[in-house]
Amino acid sequence: MGFRKDFLWGGATAANQCEGGYNEDGRGLANVDVVPIGEDRFPVITGQKKMFDFDDEHFYPAKEAIDMYHHWKEDIALFAEMGFKTYRLSLAWSRIFPNGDEKEPNEAGLKFYEDIFEECKKYGIEPLVTITHFDCPMHLVEKYGAWRSRELVGFYENLCRVIFNRYKGLVKYWLTFNEINMILHAPFMGAGLYFEEGDNVEQVKYQAAHHELVASAIATKIAHEVDPENQVGCMLAAGSYYPYTPKPEDVWAGRQDERENYFFIDVQSRGEYPAYALKEMERKGIEVVMEEGDKELLKAHTVDFISFSYYSSRVATTDPELLEQTAGNIFASVKNPYLESSEWGWQIDPLGLRITMNDLYDRYQKPLFIVENGLGAVDTPDEKGYVADDYRIDYLAQHVQAMRDAVDLDGVDLLGYTTWGCIDLVSAGTGEMKKRYGFIYVDRDNDGNGSLKRSKKKSFDWYKKVIATNGEDLSI
Ligand code: BG6
């Protein structure tokens, strides 16, 4: 028993959090570049504060990030040394289409990723490519209002056609939008949306979400046409909700919170707007404008597998003001008194991963892929850059055990597991470097100081052994 023989062990990164090289080789500016660290970050990522370019008062960590743009060979060699079977990375849209609406792509951008995929191939590493991990060219934000415009569907389609053809035979696994539900919680960072006085925010978000859903269906269609070997997944910021008490109202609140997340995946996996969503939109006065043929597209081109990030379970209640809140993946939740928390307040719940996997597998009956999981922590390296990160090993071991239980004991079909930030990178939520997830330490701090030198942490050898034993040996 245990994990399938071809189980895809690996790690995950996102272009804007690791590449840097924000203006190199013709790359255009993107929404994710102009998100600063500090107190303005949250207003900017939520679209409340307009930030369309750099200014002198802020520090923008994505500009250089960990400079993977110039270190990728060295980094992939380290992934290979750990025995990675897969490497999840995302494409910077504005590297390939600097403005987003050009007809012809930027060859230097295409070549950059092609070299990466060739390098992966050399080591037998299967790339898992997120087409957009939050990024949107700034030109599309300024000229079209980003995903609020239907025209984005066509620009995204153009991007997909180019990359599916160019990388045919090099890439087989694709994710259309990272954490598609993030559009509701971090609309500027997640989809380039910002709001003006008088905007009906919910209306804008759901209309933009519809455009992304249609774009995702079109991408799936083209991916299958270009190469029937292609496997396309949706991607959800997951984490099941527990009712705070057995009070029926709390249970119902949990269902409703859950639906807000499932909505996107219901459309991408089942191919239609669920009845509960249509009713909810009707009640809120949200009218999603659909074009002729949209419903058919959604129905005909559903995803092949369900991928998701999991950091924590969540808690639902009808009395939020009475209860302590805790931080989580972008949005806060009610604190679960039975769980420990990370240094950033994210609650640690390995069994919650098994519960989440079962919920998703029961609901969709399609293979699952865990494409993000991990512990963001402060690491203290010695003079050689070595970090004894037993706390990270402990977190990951518990989660791998829980996913093994879901596979072995519950029969969930799991394709693979990529830990988040396998090499230290910039935090999406806070912009910090100090919040580290990696097996590989990168010498860089929150203010951009450091040599960028890479060094192995204790967890590096641990994960290598986990992969070598296909998840059998989780001991330290
Ligand atoms: C997910 C994102 O939300 O969580 C990643 O897909 C992000 O981009 C990760 O980095 C961890 O969140 P944070 O805020 O700790 O970086």
PDB file of N, CA, C and O in Angstrom, residues 284-312:
ATOM      1  N   LYS A 284     -28.088  38.754  -3.347  1.00  0.00           N
ATOM      2  CA  LYS A 284     -27.186  39.909  -3.190  1.00  0.00           C
ATOM      3  C   LYS A 284     -27.297  40.892  -4.350  1.00  0.00           C
ATOM      4  O   LYS A 284     -26.584  41.892  -4.397  1.00  0.00           O
ATOM      5  N   GLY A 285     -28.132  40.577  -5.307  1.00  0.00           N
ATOM      6  CA  GLY A 285     -28.286  41.472  -6.455  1.00  0.00           C
ATOM      7  C   GLY A 285     -27.099  41.451  -7.389  1.00  0.00           C
ATOM      8  O   GLY A 285     -26.831  42.421  -8.104  1.00  0.00           O
ATOM      9  N   ILE A 286     -26.348  40.350  -7.390  1.00  0.00           N
ATOM     10  CA  ILE A 286     -25.194  40.242  -8.292  1.00  0.00           C
ATOM     11  C   ILE A 286     -25.665  39.636  -9.604  1.00  0.00           C
ATOM     12  O   ILE A 286     -26.270  38.566  -9.610  1.00  0.00           O
ATOM     13  N   GLU A 287     -25.408  40.357 -10.688  1.00  0.00           N
ATOM     14  CA  GLU A 287     -25.816  39.820 -11.999  1.00  0.00           C
ATOM     15  C   GLU A 287     -24.579  39.574 -12.837  1.00  0.00           C
ATOM     16  O   GLU A 287     -23.960  40.514 -13.334  1.00  0.00           O
ATOM     17  N   VAL A 288     -24.235  38.316 -12.976  1.00  0.00           N
ATOM     18  CA  VAL A 288     -23.054  37.988 -13.765  1.00  0.00           C
ATOM     19  C   VAL A 288     -23.443  37.980 -15.240  1.00  0.00           C
ATOM     20  O   VAL A 288     -24.360  37.271 -15.644  1.00  0.00           O
ATOM     21  N   VAL A 289     -22.748  38.805 -16.002  1.00  0.00           N
ATOM     22  CA  VAL A 289     -23.025  38.850 -17.443  1.00  0.00           C
ATOM     23  C   VAL A 289     -22.281  37.704 -18.118  1.00  0.00           C
ATOM     24  O   VAL A 289     -21.064  37.573 -17.990  1.00  0.00           O
ATOM     25  N   MET A 290     -23.060  36.866 -18.810  1.00  0.00           N
ATOM     26  CA  MET A 290     -22.429  35.745 -19.519  1.00  0.00           C
ATOM     27  C   MET A 290     -22.632  35.943 -21.010  1.00  0.00           C
ATOM     28  O   MET A 290     -23.659  36.448 -21.433  1.00  0.00           O
ATOM     29  N   GLU A 291     -21.648  35.495 -21.778  1.00  0.00           N
ATOM     30  CA  GLU A 291     -21.811  35.541 -23.232  1.00  0.00           C
ATOM     31  C   GLU A 291     -22.393  34.227 -23.708  1.00  0.00           C
ATOM     32  O   GLU A 291     -22.287  33.203 -23.036  1.00  0.00           O
ATOM     33  N   GLU A 292     -22.957  34.297 -24.904  1.00  0.00           N
ATOM     34  CA  GLU A 292     -23.480  33.071 -25.489  1.00  0.00           C
ATOM     35  C   GLU A 292     -22.356  32.040 -25.621  1.00  0.00           C
ATOM     36  O   GLU A 292     -21.247  32.383 -26.036  1.00  0.00           O
ATOM     37  N   GLY A 293     -22.632  30.840 -25.210  1.00  0.00           N
ATOM     38  CA  GLY A 293     -21.613  29.789 -25.333  1.00  0.00           C
ATOM     39  C   GLY A 293     -20.792  29.570 -24.064  1.00  0.00           C
ATOM     40  O   GLY A 293     -20.097  28.565 -23.939  1.00  0.00           O
ATOM     41  N   ASP A 294     -20.879  30.521 -23.106  1.00  0.00           N
ATOM     42  CA  ASP A 294     -20.087  30.373 -21.870  1.00  0.00           C
ATOM     43  C   ASP A 294     -20.477  29.102 -21.114  1.00  0.00           C
ATOM     44  O   ASP A 294     -19.622  28.340 -20.655  1.00  0.00           O
ATOM     45  N   LYS A 295     -21.781  28.905 -20.981  1.00  0.00           N
ATOM     46  CA  LYS A 295     -22.243  27.745 -20.189  1.00  0.00           C
ATOM     47  C   LYS A 295     -21.760  26.448 -20.821  1.00  0.00           C
ATOM     48  O   LYS A 295     -21.355  25.516 -20.123  1.00  0.00           O
ATOM     49  N   GLU A 296     -21.812  26.389 -22.135  1.00  0.00           N
ATOM     50  CA  GLU A 296     -21.387  25.174 -22.846  1.00  0.00           C
ATOM     51  C   GLU A 296     -19.881  24.948 -22.655  1.00  0.00           C
ATOM     52  O   GLU A 296     -19.445  23.816 -22.464  1.00  0.00           O
ATOM     53  N   LEU A 297     -19.126  26.045 -22.711  1.00  0.00           N
ATOM     54  CA  LEU A 297     -17.666  25.929 -22.509  1.00  0.00           C
ATOM     55  C   LEU A 297     -17.349  25.376 -21.122  1.00  0.00           C
ATOM     56  O   LEU A 297     -16.519  24.482 -20.960  1.00  0.00           O
ATOM     57  N   LEU A 298     -18.021  25.950 -20.138  1.00  0.00           N
ATOM     58  CA  LEU A 298     -17.767  25.515 -18.760  1.00  0.00           C
ATOM     59  C   LEU A 298     -18.106  24.032 -18.599  1.00  0.00           C
ATOM     60  O   LEU A 298     -17.404  23.288 -17.923  1.00  0.00           O
ATOM     61  N   LYS A 299     -19.192  23.626 -19.233  1.00  0.00           N
ATOM     62  CA  LYS A 299     -19.666  22.244 -19.090  1.00  0.00           C
ATOM     63  C   LYS A 299     -18.743  21.262 -19.807  1.00  0.00           C
ATOM     64  O   LYS A 299     -18.454  20.167 -19.300  1.00  0.00           O
ATOM     65  N   ALA A 300     -18.275  21.677 -20.980  1.00  0.00           N
ATOM     66  CA  ALA A 300     -17.511  20.736 -21.818  1.00  0.00           C
ATOM     67  C   ALA A 300     -16.050  20.593 -21.400  1.00  0.00           C
ATOM     68  O   ALA A 300     -15.424  19.589 -21.722  1.00  0.00           O
ATOM     69  N   HIS A 301     -15.503  21.585 -20.683  1.00  0.00           N
ATOM     70  CA  HIS A 301     -14.058  21.545 -20.451  1.00  0.00           C
ATOM     71  C   HIS A 301     -13.727  21.647 -18.964  1.00  0.00           C
ATOM     72  O   HIS A 301     -13.177  22.637 -18.487  1.00  0.00           O
ATOM     73  N   THR A 302     -14.088  20.613 -18.274  1.00  0.00           N
ATOM     74  CA  THR A 302     -13.814  20.565 -16.833  1.00  0.00           C
ATOM     75  C   THR A 302     -12.392  20.050 -16.606  1.00  0.00           C
ATOM     76  O   THR A 302     -11.784  19.458 -17.490  1.00  0.00           O
ATOM     77  N   VAL A 303     -11.899  20.288 -15.412  1.00  0.00           N
ATOM     78  CA  VAL A 303     -10.497  19.941 -15.116  1.00  0.00           C
ATOM     79  C   VAL A 303     -10.302  18.436 -14.925  1.00  0.00           C
ATOM     80  O   VAL A 303     -11.253  17.698 -14.636  1.00  0.00           O
ATOM     81  N   ASP A 304      -9.034  18.023 -15.053  1.00  0.00           N
ATOM     82  CA  ASP A 304      -8.695  16.603 -14.907  1.00  0.00           C
ATOM     83  C   ASP A 304      -8.414  16.227 -13.455  1.00  0.00           C
ATOM     84  O   ASP A 304      -8.583  15.084 -13.062  1.00  0.00           O
ATOM     85  N   PHE A 305      -7.916  17.189 -12.704  1.00  0.00           N
ATOM     86  CA  PHE A 305      -7.621  16.889 -11.294  1.00  0.00           C
ATOM     87  C   PHE A 305      -7.832  18.145 -10.448  1.00  0.00           C
ATOM     88  O   PHE A 305      -7.947  19.254 -10.971  1.00  0.00           O
ATOM     89  N   ILE A 306      -7.897  17.916  -9.146  1.00  0.00           N
ATOM     90  CA  ILE A 306      -8.152  19.026  -8.216  1.00  0.00           C
ATOM     91  C   ILE A 306      -6.874  19.276  -7.421  1.00  0.00           C
ATOM     92  O   ILE A 306      -6.412  18.379  -6.697  1.00  0.00           O
ATOM     93  N   SER A 307      -6.313  20.457  -7.554  1.00  0.00           N
ATOM     94  CA  SER A 307      -5.144  20.746  -6.724  1.00  0.00           C
ATOM     95  C   SER A 307      -5.525  21.811  -5.697  1.00  0.00           C
ATOM     96  O   SER A 307      -6.489  22.557  -5.879  1.00  0.00           O
ATOM     97  N   PHE A 308      -4.769  21.820  -4.612  1.00  0.00           N
ATOM     98  CA  PHE A 308      -5.106  22.784  -3.555  1.00  0.00           C
ATOM     99  C   PHE A 308      -3.906  23.047  -2.654  1.00  0.00           C
ATOM    100  O   PHE A 308      -2.961  22.258  -2.599  1.00  0.00           O
ATOM    101  N   SER A 309      -3.994  24.180  -1.962  1.00  0.00           N
ATOM    102  CA  SER A 309      -3.028  24.472  -0.906  1.00  0.00           C
ATOM    103  C   SER A 309      -3.720  24.153   0.406  1.00  0.00           C
ATOM    104  O   SER A 309      -4.939  24.340   0.534  1.00  0.00           O
ATOM    105  N   TYR A 310      -2.949  23.672   1.348  1.00  0.00           N
ATOM    106  CA  TYR A 310      -3.513  23.438   2.683  1.00  0.00           C
ATOM    107  C   TYR A 310      -2.506  23.886   3.735  1.00  0.00           C
ATOM    108  O   TYR A 310      -1.376  23.397   3.769  1.00  0.00           O
ATOM    109  N   TYR A 311      -2.926  24.816   4.553  1.00  0.00           N
ATOM    110  CA  TYR A 311      -2.088  25.257   5.670  1.00  0.00           C
ATOM    111  C   TYR A 311      -2.785  25.012   6.995  1.00  0.00           C
ATOM    112  O   TYR A 311      -2.150  24.774   8.001  1.00  0.00           O
ATOM    113  N   SER A 312      -4.121  25.087   6.964  1.00  0.00           N
ATOM    114  CA  SER A 312      -4.848  24.963   8.220  1.00  0.00           C
ATOM    115  C   SER A 312      -6.322  24.698   7.958  1.00  0.00           C
ATOM    116  O   SER A 312      -6.823  25.001   6.870  1.00  0.00           O
TER     117      SER A 312
END
